[in-house]
Coordinates of N, CA and C in Angstrom, one line a residue:
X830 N 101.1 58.9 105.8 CA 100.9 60.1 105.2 C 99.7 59.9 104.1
X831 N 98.7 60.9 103.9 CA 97.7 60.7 103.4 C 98.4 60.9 101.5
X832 N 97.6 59.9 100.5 CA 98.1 60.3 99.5 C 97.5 60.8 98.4
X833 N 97.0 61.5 99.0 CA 95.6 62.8 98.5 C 96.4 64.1 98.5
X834 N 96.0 64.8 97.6 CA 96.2 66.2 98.6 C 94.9 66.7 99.1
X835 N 95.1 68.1 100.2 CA 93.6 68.3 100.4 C 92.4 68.8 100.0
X836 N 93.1 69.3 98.9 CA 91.4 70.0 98.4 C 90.8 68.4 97.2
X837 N 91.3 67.2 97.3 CA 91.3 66.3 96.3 C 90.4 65.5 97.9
X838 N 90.9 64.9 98.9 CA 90.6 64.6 100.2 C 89.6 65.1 100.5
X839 N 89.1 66.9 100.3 CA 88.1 67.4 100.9 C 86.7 67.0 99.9
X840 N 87.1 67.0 99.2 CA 86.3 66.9 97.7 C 85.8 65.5 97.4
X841 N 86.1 64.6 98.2 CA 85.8 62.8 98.2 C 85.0 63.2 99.9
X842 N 85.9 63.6 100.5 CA 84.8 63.2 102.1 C 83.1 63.8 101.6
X843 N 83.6 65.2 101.2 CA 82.1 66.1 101.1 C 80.9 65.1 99.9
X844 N 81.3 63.8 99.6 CA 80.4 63.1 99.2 C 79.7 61.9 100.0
X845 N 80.6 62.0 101.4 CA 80.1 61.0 102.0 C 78.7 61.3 102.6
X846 N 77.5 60.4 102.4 CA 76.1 60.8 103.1 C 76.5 60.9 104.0
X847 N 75.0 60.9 104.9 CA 74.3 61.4 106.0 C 73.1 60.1 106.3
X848 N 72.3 60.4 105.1 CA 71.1 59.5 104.8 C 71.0 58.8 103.3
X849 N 70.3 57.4 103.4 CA 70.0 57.2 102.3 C 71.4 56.1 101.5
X850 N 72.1 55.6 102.8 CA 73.2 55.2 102.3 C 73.0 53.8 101.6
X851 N 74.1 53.2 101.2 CA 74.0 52.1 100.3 C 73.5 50.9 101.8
X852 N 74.6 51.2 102.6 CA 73.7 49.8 104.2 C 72.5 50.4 104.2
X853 N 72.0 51.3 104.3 CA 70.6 52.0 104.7 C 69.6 51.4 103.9
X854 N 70.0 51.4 102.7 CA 68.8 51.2 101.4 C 68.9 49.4 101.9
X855 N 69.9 48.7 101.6 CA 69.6 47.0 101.8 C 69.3 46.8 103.0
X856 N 69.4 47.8 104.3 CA 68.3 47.0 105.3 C 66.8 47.9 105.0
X857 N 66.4 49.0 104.9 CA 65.2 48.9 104.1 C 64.4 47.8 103.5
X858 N 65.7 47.5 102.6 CA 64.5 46.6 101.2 C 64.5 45.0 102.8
X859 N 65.5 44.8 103.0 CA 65.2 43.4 103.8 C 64.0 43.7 104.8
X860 N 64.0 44.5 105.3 CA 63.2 44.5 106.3 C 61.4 44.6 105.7
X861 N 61.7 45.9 104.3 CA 60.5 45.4 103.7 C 60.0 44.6 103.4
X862 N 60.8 43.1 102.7 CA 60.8 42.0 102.1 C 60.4 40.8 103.6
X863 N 60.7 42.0 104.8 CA 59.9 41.1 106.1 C 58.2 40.7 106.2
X864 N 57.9 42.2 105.4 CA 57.0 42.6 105.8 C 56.3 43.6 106.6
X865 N 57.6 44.3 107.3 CA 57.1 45.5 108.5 C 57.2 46.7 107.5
X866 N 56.8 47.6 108.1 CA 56.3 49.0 107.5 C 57.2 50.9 108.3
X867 N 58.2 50.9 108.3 CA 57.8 51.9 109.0 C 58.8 53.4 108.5
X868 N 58.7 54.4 109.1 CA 59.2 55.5 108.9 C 60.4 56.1 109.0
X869 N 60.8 57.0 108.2 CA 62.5 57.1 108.0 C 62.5 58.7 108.9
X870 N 63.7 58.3 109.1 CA 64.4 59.9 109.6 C 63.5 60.3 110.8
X871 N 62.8 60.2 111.7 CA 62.2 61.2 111.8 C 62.8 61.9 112.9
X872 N 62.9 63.6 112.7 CA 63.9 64.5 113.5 C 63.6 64.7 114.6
X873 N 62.4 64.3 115.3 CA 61.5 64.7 116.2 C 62.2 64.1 117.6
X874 N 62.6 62.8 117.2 CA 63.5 61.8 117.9 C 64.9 62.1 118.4
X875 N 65.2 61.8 119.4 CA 66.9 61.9 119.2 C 68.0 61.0 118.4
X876 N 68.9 61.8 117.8 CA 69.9 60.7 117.1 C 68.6 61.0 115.4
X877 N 67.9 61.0 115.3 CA 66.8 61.6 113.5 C 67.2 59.7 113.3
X878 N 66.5 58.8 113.8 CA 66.7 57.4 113.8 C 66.2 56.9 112.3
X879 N 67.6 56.3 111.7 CA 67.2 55.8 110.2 C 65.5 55.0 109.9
X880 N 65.7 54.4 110.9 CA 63.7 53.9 110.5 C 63.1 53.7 112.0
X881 N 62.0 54.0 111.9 CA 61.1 54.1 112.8 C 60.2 53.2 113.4
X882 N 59.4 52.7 114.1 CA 58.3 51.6 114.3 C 57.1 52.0 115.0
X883 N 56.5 53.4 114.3 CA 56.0 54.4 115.8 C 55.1 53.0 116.5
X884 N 54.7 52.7 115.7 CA 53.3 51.6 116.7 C 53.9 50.7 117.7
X885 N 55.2 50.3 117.2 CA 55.9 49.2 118.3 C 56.7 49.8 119.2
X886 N 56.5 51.5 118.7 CA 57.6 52.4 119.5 C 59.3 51.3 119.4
X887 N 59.8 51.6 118.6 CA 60.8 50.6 118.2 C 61.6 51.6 117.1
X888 N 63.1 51.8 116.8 CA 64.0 52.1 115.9 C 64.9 51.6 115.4
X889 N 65.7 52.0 114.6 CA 66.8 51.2 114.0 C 67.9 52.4 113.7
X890 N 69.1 52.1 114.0 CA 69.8 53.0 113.2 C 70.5 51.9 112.7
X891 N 71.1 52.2 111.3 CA 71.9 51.9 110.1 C 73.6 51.8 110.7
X892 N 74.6 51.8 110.6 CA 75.9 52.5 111.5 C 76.7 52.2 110.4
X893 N 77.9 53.0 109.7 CA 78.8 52.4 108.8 C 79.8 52.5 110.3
X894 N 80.6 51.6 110.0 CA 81.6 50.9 111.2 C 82.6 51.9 111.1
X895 N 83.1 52.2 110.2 CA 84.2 53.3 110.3 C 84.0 54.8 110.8
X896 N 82.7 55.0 110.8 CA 82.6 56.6 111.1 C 81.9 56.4 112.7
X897 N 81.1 55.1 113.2 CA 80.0 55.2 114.4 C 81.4 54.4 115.4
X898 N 82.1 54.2 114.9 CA 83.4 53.5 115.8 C 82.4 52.2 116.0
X899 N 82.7 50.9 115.4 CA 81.9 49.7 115.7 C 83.0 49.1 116.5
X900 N 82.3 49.0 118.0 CA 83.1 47.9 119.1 C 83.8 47.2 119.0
X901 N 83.6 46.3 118.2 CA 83.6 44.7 118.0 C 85.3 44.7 117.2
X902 N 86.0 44.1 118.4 CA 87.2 44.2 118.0 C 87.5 43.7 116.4
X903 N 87.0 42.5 116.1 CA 86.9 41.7 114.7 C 86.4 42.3 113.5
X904 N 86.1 44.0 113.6 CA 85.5 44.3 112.9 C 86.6 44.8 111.6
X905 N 87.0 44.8 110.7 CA 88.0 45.5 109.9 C 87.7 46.6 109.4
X906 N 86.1 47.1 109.2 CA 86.0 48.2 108.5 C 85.6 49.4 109.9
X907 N 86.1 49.1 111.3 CA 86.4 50.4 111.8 C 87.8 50.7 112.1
X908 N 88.1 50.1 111.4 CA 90.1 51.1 111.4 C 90.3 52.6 111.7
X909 N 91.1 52.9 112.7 CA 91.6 54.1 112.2 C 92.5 54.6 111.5
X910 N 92.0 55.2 110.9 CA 93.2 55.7 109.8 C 94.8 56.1 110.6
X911 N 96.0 55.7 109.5 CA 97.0 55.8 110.2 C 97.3 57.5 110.0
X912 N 96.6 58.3 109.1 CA 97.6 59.4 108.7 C 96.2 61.0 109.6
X913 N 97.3 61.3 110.2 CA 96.3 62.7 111.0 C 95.4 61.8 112.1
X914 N 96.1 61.2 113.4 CA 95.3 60.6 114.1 C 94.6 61.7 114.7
X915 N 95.2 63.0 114.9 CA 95.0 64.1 116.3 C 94.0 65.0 115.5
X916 N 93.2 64.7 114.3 CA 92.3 65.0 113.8 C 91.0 64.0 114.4
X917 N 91.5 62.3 113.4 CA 90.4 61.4 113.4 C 90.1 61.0 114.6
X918 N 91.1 61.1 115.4 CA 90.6 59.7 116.8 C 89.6 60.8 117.8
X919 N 89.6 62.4 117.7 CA 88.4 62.7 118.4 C 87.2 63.0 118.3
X920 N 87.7 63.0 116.3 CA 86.3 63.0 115.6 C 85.2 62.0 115.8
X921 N 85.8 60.6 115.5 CA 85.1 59.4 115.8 C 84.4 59.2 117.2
X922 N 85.6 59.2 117.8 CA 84.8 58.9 119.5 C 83.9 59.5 119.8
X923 N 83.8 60.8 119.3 CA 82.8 62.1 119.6 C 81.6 61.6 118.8
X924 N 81.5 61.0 118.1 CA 80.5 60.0 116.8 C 80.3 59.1 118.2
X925 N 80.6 58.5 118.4 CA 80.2 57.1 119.3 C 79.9 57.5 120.5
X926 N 80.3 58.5 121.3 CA 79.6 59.2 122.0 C 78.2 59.7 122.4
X927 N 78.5 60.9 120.8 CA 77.0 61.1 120.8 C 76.1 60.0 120.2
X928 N 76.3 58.5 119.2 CA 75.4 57.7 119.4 C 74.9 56.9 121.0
X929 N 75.7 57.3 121.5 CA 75.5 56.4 123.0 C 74.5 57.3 123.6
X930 N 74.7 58.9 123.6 CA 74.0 59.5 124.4 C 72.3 59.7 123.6
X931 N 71.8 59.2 122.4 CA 71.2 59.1 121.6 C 70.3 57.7 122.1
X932 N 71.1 56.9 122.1 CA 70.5 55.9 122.4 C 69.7 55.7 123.7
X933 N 70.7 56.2 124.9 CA 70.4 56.4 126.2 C 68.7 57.2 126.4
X934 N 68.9 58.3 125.4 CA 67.8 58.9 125.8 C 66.9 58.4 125.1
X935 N 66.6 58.0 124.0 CA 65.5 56.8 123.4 C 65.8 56.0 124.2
X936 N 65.4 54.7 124.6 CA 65.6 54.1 126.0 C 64.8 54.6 127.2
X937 N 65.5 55.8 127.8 CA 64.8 56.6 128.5 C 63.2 56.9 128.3
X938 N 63.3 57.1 127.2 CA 61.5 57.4 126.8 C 60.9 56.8 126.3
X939 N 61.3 55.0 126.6 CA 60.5 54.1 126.2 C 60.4 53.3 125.1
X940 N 61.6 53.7 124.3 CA 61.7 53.0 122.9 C 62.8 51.9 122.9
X941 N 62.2 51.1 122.2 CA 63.3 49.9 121.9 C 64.6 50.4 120.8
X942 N 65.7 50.3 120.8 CA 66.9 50.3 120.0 C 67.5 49.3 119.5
X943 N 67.9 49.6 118.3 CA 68.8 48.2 117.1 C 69.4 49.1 116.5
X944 N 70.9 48.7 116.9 CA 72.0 49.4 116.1 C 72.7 48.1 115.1
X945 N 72.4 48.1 113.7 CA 72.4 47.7 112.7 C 74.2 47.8 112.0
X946 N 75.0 47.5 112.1 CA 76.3 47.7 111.7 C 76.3 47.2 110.2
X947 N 77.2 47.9 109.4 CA 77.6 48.1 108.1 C 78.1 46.9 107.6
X948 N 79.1 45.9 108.6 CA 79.9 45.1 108.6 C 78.5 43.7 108.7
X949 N 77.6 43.9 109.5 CA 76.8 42.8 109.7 C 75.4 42.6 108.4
X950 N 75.9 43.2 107.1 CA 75.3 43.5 106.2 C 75.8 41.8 105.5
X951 N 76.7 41.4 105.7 CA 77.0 40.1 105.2 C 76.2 38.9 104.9
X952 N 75.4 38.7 106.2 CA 74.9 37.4 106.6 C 73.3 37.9 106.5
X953 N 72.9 38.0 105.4 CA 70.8 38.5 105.6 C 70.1 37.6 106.1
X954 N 70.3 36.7 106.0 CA 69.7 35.5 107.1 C 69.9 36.0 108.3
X955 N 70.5 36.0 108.9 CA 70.8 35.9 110.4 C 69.9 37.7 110.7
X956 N 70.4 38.3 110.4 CA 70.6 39.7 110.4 C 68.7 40.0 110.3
X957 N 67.9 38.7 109.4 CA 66.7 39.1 108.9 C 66.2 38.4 110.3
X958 N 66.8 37.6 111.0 CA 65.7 36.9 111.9 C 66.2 37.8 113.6
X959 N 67.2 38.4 113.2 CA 68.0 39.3 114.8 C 66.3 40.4 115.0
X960 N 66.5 41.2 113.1 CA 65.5 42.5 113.0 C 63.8 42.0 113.7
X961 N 63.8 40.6 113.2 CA 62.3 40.0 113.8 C 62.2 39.9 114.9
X962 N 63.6 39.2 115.9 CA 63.2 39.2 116.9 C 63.0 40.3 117.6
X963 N 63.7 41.1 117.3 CA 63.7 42.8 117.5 C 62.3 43.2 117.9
X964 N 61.8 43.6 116.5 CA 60.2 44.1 116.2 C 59.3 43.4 116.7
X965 N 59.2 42.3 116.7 CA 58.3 41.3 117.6 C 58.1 41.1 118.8
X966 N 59.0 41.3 119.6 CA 59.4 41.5 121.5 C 58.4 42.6 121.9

């Protein structure tokens, strides 16, 4: 059981971003601190891809693990919550879904994809040489 009530519940979620998030800003600054350059959001794209690479035709999305449903069974911060599954569990999937069908079609049109997980914010080393090989290919 949730130990909120809901207008206290509604009132915390309606702060959760969109854009601009706290993983969003530290792969930013890392990637800037690579040295690459490129552009945020742009809506033009499918999925409005957290950063851009127009010249390498290349993107990134950001993903917090708990809302994009992160795969990776080891992951802890995609839990489902125990309380109102017959809310969350079609919310999410429908999140992971439409990032699949997002991705598919970038792909389709030629762009490279890197989905960037919230949880793999740990290790900037690793994470800084994955984004290089990425951008560089």
């Amino acid at each position: 059981m949730d130990n909120m009530g809901i207008l206290e519940r509604s009132e915390r979620m309606s702060r959760v971003r969109g854009k601009n998030t706290g993983p969003e800003l530290t792969v930013r600054r890392l990637i800037h601190a690579l040295g690459y350059r490129f552009r945020l959001h742009r809506c033009d794209l499918p999925g409005t891809p957290d950063l851009v690479f127009a010249g390498r035709r290349k993107v990134i999305f950001v993903h917090g693990c708990f809302w994009h449903r992160h795969p990776d069974p080891d992951c802890k911060l995609a839990r489902m919550p125990k309380s109102r599954q017959e809310f969350w569990r079609p919310k999410l999937e429908g999140n992971r879904a439409r990032d699949l069908r997002h991705e598919a079609a970038l792909t389709e049109a030629g762009w490279g994809v890197m989905t960037i997980w919230e949880c793999e914010l740990r290790d900037t080393a690793s994470l800084g040489n994955r984004i290089r090989t990425f951008l560089d290919s």
